[in-house]
PDB file of C-alpha atoms and ligand atoms in Angstrom:
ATOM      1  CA  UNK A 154      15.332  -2.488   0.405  1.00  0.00           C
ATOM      2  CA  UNK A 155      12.572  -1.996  -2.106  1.00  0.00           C
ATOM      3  CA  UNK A 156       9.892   0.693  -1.469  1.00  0.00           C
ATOM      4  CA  UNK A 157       6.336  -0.331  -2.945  1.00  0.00           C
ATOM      5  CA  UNK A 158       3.660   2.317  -2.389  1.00  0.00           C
ATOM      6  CA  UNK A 159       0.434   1.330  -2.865  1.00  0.00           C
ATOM      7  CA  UNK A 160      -1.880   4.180  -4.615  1.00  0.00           C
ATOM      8  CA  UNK A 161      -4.937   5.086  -5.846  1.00  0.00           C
ATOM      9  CA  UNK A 162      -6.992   8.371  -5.038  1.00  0.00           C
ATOM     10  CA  UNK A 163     -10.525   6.671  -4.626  1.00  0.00           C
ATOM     11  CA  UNK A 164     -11.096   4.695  -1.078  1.00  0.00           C
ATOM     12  CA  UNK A 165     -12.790   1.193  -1.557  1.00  0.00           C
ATOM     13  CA  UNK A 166     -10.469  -0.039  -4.151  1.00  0.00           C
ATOM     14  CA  UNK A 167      -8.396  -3.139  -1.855  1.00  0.00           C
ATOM     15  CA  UNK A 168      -5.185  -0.499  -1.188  1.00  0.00           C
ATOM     16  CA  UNK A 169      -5.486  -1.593   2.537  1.00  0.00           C
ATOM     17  CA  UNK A 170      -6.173  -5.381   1.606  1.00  0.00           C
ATOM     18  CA  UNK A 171      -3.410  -5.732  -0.841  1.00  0.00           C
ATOM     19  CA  UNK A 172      -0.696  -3.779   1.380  1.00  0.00           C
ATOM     20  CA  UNK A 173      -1.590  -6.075   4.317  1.00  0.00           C
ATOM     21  CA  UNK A 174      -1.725  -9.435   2.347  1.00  0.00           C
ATOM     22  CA  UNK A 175       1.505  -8.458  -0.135  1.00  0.00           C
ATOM     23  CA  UNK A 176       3.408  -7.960   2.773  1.00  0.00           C
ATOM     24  CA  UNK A 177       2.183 -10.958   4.262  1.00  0.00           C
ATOM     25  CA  UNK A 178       2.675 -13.351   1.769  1.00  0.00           C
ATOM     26  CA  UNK A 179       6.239 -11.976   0.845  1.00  0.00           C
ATOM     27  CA  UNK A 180       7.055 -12.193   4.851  1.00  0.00           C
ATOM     28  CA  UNK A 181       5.301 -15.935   4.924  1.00  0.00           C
ATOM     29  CA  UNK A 182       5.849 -17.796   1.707  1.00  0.00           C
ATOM     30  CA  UNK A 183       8.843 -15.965   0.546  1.00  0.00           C
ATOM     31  CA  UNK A 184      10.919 -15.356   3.849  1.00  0.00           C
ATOM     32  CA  UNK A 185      11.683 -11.433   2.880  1.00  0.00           C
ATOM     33  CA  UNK A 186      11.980  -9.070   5.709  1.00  0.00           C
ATOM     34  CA  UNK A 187       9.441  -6.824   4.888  1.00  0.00           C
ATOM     35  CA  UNK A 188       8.020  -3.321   7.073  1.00  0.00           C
ATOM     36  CA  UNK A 189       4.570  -2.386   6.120  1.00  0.00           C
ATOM     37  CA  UNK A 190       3.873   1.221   7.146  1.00  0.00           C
ATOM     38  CA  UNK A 191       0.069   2.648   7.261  1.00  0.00           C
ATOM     39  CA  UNK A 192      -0.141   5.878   5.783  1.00  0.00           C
ATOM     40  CA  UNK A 193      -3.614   6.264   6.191  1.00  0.00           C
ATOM     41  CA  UNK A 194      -5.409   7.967   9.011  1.00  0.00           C
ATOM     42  CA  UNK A 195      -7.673   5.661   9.291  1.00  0.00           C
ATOM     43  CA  UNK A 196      -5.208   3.151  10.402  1.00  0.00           C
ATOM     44  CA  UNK A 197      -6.694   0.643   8.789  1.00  0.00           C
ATOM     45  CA  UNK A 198      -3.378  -1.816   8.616  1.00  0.00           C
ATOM     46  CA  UNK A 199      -2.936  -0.906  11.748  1.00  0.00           C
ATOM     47  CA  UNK A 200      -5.960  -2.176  13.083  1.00  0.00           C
ATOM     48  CA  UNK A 201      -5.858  -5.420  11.367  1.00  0.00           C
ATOM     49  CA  UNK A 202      -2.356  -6.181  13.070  1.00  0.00           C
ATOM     50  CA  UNK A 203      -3.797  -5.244  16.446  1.00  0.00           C
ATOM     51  CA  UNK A 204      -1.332  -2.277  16.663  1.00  0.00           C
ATOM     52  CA  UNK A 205      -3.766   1.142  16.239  1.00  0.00           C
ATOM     53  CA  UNK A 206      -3.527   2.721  19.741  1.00  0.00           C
ATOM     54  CA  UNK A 207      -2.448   6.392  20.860  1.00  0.00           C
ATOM     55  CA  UNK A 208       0.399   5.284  22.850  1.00  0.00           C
ATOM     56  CA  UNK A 209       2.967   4.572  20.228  1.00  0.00           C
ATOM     57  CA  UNK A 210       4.810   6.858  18.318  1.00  0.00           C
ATOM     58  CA  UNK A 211       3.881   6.079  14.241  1.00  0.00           C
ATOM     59  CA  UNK A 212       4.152   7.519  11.180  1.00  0.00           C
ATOM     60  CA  UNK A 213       2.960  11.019  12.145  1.00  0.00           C
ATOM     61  CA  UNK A 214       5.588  11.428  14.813  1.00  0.00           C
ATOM     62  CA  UNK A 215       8.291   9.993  12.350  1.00  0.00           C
ATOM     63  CA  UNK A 216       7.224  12.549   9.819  1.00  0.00           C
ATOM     64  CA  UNK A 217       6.929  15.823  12.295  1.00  0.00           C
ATOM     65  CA  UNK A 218       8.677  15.034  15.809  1.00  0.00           C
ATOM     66  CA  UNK A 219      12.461  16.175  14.643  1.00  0.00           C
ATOM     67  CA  UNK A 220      15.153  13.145  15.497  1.00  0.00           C
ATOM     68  CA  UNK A 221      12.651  10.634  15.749  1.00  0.00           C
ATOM     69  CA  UNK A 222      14.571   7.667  15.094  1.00  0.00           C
ATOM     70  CA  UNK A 223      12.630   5.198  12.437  1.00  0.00           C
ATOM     71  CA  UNK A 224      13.089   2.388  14.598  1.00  0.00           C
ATOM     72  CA  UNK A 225      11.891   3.934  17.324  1.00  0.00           C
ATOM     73  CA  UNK A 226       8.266   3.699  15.956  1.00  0.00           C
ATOM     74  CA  UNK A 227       8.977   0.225  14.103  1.00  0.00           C
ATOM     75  CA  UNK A 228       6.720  -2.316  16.104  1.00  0.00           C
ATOM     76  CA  UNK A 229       6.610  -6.229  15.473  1.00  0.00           C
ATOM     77  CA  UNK A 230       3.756  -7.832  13.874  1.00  0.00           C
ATOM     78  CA  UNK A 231       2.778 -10.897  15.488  1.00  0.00           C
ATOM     79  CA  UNK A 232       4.611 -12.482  11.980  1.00  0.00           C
ATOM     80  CA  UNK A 233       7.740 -13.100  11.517  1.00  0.00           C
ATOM     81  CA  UNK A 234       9.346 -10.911   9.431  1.00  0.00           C
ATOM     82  CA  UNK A 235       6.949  -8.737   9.297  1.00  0.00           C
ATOM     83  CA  UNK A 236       7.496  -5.392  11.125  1.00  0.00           C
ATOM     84  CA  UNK A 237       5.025  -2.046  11.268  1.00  0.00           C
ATOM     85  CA  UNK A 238       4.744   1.462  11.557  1.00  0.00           C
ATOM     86  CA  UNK A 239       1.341   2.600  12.996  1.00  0.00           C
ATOM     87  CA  UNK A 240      -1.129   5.368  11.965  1.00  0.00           C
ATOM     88  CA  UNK A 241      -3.835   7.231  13.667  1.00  0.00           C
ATOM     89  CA  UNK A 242      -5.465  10.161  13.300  1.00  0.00           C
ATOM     90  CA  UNK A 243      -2.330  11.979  14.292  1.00  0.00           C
ATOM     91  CA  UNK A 244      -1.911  11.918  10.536  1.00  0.00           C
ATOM     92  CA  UNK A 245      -4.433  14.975  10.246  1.00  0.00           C
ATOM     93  CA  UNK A 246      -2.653  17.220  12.315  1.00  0.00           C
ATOM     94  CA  UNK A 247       1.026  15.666  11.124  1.00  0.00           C
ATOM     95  CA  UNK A 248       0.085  16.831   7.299  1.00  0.00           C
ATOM     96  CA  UNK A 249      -0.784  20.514   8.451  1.00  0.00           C
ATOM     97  CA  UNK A 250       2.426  20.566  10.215  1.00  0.00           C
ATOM     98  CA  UNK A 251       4.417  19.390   7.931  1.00  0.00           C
ATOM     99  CA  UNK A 252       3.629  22.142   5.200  1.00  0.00           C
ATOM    100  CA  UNK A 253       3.981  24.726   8.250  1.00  0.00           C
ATOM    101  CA  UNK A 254       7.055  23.870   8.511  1.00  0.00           C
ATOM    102  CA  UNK A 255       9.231  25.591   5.786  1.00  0.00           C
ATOM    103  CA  UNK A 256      12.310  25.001   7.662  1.00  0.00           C
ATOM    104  CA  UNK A 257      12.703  22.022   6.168  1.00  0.00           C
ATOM    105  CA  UNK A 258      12.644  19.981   2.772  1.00  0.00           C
ATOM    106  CA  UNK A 259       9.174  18.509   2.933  1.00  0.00           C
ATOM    107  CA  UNK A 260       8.802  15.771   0.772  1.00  0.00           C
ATOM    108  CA  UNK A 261      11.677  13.982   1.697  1.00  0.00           C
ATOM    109  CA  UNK A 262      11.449  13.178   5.331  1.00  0.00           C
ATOM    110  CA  UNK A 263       9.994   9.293   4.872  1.00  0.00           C
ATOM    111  CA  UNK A 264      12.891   8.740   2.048  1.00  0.00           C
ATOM    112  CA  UNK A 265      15.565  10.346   4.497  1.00  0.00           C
ATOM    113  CA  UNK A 266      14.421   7.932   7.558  1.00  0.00           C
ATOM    114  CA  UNK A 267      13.952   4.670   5.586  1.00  0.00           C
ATOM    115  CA  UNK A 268      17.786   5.043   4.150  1.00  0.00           C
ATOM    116  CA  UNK A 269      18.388   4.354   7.590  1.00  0.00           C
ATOM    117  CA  UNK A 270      17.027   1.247   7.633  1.00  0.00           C
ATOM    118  CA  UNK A 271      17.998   0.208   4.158  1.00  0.00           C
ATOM    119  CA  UNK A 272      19.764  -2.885   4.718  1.00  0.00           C
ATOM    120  CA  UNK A 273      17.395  -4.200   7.548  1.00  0.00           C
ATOM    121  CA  UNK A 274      14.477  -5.010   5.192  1.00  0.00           C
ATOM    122  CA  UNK A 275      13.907  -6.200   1.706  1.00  0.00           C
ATOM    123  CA  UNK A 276      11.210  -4.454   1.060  1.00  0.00           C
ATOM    124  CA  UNK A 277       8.725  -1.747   2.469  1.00  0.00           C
ATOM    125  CA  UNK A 278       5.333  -1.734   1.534  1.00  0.00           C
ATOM    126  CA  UNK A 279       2.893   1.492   2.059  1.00  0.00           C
ATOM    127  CA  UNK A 280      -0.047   1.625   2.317  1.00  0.00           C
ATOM    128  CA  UNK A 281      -1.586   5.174   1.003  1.00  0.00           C
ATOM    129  CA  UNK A 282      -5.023   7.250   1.964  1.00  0.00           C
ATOM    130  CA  UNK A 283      -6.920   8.214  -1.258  1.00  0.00           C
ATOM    131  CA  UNK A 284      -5.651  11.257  -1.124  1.00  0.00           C
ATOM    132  CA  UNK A 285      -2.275  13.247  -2.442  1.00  0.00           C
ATOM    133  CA  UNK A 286      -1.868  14.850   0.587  1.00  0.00           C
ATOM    134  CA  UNK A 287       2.084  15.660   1.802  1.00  0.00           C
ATOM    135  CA  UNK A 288       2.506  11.859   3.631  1.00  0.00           C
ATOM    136  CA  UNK A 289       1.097  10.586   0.574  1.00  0.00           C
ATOM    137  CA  UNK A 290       3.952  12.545  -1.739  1.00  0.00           C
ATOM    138  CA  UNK A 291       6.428  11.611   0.992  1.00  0.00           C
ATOM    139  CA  UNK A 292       5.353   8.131   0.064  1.00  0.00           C
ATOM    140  CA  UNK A 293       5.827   8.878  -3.565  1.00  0.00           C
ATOM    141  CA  UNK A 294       9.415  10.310  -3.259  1.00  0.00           C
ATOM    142  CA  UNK A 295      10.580   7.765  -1.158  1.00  0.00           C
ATOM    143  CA  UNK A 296       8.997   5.010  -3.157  1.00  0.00           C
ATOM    144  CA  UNK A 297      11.023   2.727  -6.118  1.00  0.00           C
ATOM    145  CA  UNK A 298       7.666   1.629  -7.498  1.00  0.00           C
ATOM    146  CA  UNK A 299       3.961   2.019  -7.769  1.00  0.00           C
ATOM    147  CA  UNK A 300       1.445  -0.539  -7.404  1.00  0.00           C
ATOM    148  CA  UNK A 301      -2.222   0.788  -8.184  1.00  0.00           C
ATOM    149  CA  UNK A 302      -5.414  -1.399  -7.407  1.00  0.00           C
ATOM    150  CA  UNK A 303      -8.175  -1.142  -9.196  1.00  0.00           C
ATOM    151  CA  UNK A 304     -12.068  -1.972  -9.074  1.00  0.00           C
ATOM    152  CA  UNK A 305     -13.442  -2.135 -12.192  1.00  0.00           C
ATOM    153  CA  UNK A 306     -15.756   0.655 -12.750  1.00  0.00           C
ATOM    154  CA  UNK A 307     -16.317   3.861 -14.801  1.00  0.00           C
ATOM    155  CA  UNK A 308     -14.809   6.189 -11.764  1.00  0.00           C
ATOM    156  CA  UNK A 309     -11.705   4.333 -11.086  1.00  0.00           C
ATOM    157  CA  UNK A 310     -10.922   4.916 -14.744  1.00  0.00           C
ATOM    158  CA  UNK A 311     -11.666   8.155 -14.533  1.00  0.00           C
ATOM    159  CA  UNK A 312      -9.624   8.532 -11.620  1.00  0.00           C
ATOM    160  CA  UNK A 313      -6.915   6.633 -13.154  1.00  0.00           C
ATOM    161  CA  UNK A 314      -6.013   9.404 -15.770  1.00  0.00           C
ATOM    162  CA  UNK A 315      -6.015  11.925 -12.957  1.00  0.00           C
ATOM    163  CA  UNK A 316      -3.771   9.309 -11.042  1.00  0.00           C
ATOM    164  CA  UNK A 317      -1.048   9.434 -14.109  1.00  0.00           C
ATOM    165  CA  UNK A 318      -1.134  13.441 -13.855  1.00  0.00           C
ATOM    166  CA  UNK A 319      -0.421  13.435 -10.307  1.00  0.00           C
ATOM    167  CA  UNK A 320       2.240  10.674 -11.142  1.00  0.00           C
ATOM    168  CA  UNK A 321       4.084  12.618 -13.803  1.00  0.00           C
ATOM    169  CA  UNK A 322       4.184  15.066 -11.390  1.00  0.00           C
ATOM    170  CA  UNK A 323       5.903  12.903  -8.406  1.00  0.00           C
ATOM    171  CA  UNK A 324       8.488  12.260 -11.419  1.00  0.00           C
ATOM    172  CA  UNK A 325      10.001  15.630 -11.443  1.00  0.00           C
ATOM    173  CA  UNK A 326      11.179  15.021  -7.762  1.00  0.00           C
ATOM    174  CA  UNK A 327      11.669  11.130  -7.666  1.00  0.00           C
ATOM    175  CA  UNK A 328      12.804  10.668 -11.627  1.00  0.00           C
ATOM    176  CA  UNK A 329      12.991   7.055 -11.287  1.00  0.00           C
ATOM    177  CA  UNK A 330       9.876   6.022  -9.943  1.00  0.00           C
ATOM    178  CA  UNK A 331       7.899   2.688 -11.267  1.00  0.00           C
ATOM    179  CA  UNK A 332       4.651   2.406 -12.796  1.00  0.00           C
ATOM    180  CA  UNK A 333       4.891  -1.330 -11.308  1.00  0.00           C
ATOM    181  CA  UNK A 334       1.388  -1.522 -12.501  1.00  0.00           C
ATOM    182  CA  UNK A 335      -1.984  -1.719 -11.725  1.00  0.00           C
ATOM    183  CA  UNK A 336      -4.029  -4.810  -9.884  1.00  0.00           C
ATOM    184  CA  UNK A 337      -7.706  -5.467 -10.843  1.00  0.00           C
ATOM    185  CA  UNK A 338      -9.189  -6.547  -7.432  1.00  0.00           C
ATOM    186  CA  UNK A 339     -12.211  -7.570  -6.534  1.00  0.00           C
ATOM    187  CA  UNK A 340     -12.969  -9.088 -10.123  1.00  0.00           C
ATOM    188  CA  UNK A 341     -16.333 -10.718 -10.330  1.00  0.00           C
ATOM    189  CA  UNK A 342     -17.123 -12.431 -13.740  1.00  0.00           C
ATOM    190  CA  UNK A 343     -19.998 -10.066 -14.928  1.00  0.00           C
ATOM    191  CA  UNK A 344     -19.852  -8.113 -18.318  1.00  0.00           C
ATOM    192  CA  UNK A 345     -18.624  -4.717 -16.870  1.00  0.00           C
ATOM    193  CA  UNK A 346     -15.597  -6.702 -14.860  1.00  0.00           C
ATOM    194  CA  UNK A 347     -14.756  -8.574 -18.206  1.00  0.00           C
ATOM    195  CA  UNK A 348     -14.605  -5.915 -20.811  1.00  0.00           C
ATOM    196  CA  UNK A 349     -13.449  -3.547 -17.954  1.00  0.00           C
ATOM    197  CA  UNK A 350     -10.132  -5.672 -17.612  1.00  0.00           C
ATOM    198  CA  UNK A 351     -10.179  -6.247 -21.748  1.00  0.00           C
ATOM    199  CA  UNK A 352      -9.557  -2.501 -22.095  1.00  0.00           C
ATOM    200  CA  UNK A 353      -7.320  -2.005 -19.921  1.00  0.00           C
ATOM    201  CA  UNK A 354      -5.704  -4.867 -21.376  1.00  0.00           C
ATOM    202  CA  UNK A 355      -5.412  -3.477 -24.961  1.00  0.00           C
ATOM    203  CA  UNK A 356      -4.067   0.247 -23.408  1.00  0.00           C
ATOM    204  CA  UNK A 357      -0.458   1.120 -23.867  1.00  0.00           C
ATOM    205  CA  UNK A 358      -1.077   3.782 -21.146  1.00  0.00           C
ATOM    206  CA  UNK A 359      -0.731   2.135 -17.759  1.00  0.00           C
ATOM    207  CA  UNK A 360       1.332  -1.910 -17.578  1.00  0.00           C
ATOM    208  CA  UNK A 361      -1.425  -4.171 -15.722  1.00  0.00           C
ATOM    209  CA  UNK A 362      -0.566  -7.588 -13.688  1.00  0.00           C
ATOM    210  CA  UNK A 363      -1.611 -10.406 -15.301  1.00  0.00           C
ATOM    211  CA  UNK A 364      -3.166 -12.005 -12.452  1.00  0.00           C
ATOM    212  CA  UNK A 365      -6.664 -10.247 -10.953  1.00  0.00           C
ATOM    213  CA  UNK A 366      -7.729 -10.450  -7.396  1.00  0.00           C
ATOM    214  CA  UNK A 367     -11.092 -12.208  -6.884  1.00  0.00           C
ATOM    215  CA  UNK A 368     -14.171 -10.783  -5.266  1.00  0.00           C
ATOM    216  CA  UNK A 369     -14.117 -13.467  -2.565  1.00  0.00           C
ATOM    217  CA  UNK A 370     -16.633 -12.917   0.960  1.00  0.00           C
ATOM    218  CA  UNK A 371     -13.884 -14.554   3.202  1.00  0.00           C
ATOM    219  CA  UNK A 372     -12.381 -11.174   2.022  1.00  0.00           C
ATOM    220  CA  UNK A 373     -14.316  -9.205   4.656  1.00  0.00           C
ATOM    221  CA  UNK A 374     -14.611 -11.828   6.972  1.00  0.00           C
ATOM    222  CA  UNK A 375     -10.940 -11.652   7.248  1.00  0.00           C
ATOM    223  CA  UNK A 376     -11.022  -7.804   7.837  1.00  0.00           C
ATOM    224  CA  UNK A 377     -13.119  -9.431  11.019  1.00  0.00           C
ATOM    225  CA  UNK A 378     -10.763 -11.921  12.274  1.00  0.00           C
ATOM    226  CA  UNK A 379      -7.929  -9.686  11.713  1.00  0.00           C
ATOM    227  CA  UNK A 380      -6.390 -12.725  10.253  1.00  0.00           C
ATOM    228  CA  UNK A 381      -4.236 -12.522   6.557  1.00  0.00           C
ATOM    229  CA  UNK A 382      -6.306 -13.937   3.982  1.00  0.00           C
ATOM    230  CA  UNK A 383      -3.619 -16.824   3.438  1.00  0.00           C
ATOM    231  CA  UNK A 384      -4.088 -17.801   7.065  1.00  0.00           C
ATOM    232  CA  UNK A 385      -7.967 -16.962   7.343  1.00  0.00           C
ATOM    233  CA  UNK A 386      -8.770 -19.721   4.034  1.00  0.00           C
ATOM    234  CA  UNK A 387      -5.975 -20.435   2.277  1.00  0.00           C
ATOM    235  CA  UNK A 388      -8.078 -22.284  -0.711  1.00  0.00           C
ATOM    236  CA  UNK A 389     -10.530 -19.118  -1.032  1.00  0.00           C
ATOM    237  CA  UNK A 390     -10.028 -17.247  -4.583  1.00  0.00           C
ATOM    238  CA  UNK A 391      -8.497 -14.429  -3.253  1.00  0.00           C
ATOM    239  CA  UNK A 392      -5.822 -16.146  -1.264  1.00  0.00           C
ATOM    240  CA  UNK A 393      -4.871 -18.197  -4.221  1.00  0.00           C
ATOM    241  CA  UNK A 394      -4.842 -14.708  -6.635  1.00  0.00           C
ATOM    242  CA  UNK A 395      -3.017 -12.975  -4.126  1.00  0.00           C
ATOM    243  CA  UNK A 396      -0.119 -15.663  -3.444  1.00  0.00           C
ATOM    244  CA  UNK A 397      -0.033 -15.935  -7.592  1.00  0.00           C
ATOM    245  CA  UNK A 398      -0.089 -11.837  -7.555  1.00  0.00           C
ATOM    246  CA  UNK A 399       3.488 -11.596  -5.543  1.00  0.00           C
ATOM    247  CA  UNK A 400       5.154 -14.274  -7.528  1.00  0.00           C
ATOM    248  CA  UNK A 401       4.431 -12.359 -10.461  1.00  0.00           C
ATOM    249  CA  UNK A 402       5.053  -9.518  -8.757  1.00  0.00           C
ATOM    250  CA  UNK A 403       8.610 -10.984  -8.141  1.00  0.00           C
ATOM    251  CA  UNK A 404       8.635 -12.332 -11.477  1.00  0.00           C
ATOM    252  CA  UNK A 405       8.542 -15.837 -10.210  1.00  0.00           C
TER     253      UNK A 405
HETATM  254  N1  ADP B1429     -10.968  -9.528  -3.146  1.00  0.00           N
HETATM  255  C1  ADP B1429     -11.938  -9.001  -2.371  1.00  0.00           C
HETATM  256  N2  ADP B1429     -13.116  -9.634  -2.227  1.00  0.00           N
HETATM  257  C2  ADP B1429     -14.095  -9.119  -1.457  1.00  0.00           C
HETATM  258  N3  ADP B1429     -13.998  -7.993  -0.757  1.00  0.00           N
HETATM  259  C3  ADP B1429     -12.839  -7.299  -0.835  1.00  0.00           C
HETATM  260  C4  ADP B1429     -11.749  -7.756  -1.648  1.00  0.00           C
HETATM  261  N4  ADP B1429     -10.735  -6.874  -1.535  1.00  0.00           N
HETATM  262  C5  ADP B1429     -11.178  -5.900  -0.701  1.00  0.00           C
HETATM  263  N5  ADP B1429     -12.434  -6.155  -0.276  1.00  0.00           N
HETATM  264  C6  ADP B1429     -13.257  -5.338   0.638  1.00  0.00           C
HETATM  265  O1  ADP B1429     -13.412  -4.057   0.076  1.00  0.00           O
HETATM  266  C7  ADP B1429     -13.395  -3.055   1.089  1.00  0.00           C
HETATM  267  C8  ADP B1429     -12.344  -2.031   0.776  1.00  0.00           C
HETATM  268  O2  ADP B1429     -11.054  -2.587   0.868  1.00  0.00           O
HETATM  269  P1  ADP B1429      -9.830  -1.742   1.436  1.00  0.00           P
HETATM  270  O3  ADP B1429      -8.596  -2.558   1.290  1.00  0.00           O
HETATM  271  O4  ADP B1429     -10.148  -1.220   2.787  1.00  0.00           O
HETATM  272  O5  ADP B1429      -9.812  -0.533   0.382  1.00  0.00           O
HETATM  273  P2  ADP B1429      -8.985   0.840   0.430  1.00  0.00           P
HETATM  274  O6  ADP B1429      -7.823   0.658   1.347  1.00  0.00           O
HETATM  275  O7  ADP B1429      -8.576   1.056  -0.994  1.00  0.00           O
HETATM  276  O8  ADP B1429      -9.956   1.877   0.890  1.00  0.00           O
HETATM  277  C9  ADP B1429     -13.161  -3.800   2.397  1.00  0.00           C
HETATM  278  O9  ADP B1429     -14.403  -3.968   3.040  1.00  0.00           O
HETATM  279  C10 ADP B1429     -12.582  -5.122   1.981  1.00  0.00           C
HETATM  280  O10 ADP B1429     -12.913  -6.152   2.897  1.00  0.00           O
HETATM  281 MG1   MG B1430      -7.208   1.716   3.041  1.00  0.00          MG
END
């Protein structure tokens, strides 16, 4: 199993929308077993897969409740191959907890419960709050790569430097973590979005996909219909950029 977390400290920047429709399309189109896990009290992901609710154990219980079982708060999707661990806003009270607790090694809880699991999925894909908070470095040492979203604009690449600090840092406790590299999403063809890509284009700093995710409306009107943007329009921009996204991803 490969573990992709999906970063990036500012909200608004297509984390959720890329974790949901990555996992997705590698489930769909690709036939991997894939577990997406919201990390995010919000429980965004959640939501969209009609699986946010109270009654469930998630990711906070996996993370405080000692001998929780992973599986025991795995829940289907309605997809095939496509399995999730919720999030609510259990989350806030899971992170306090967690550093209270000095009984045990912090950041390696998520890493210790998905080794479990290791042969039962190809890959797991999570889905981060803007925030380095100790779920999100749990994410971070459990994680073989990095995939970082971007919207073009003069505070993501601010927040993109502070991003590679905080990165360097994860690297002293998982050394062989993966700048995977970083998506430009909701690209619109204006000046700022072109010369915005072109410079991150000619940096050495930071790899960047190839493909960039188009500003597309059926976007948000997917968020509505709770649908995956391949199934909500499959000819819309985005769908197309995404499904080209994961094969390049895969290095198809
Ligand atoms: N390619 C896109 N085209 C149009 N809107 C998008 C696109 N990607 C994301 N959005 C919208 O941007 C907002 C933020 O996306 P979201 O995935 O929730 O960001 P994050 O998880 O980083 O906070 C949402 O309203 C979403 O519908
Ligand atoms: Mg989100």
């Amino acid at each position: 199993m490969k573990n992709v977390s999906i970063l990036n400290l500012k909200g608004g920047v297509a984390k959720t929308i890329t974790a949901i429709n990555m996992a997705h399309i590698l489930a769909i189109i690709h036939g991997k077993r894939v577990l997406l896990i919201d990390n995010d009290k919000q429980g965004n992901s959640s939501k969209f897969f009609n699986l946010h609710n109270y009654e469930m154990p998630g990711i906070a219980e996996l993370l405080t409740v000692r001998n929780t079982k992973i599986r025991e708060v795995i829940q289907h999707t309605q997809y095939a191959n496509l399995d999730l661990i919720s999030a609510n806003m259990n989350l806030v009270n899971a992170n306090l907890q967690i550093i209270m607790d000095v009984s045990r090694q912090q950041q390696t809880i998520l890493k210790k419960a998905l080794q479990q699991i290791e042969s039962e999925y190809d890959y797991c894909i999570i889905d981060n709050a803007p925030d380095i908070n100790i779920s999100v470095i749990n994410s971070l040492v459990a994680a073989n790569e990095v995939i970082v979203p971007i919207k073009i604009d003069q505070f993501s690449f601010d927040g993109l430097k502070e991003l590679t600090e905080q990165f360097e840092a994860i690297k002293e406790l998982n050394p062989t973590l993966n700048f995977k590299g970083c998506l430009v999403t909701q690209f619109t063809k204006n000046d700022v979005n072109v010369q915005g890509e072109d410079h991150l284009n000619n940096q050495a700093n930071y790899p960047i996909f190839a493909t960039h995710i188009r500003r597309t409306e059926k976007v948000d009107e997917s968020t509505f219909s709770r649908q995956p943007i391949i199934e909500y329009s499959q000819r819309c921009g985005a769908a197309k950029d995404y499904m080209n996204f994961v094969k390049e991803y895969l290095g198809e």
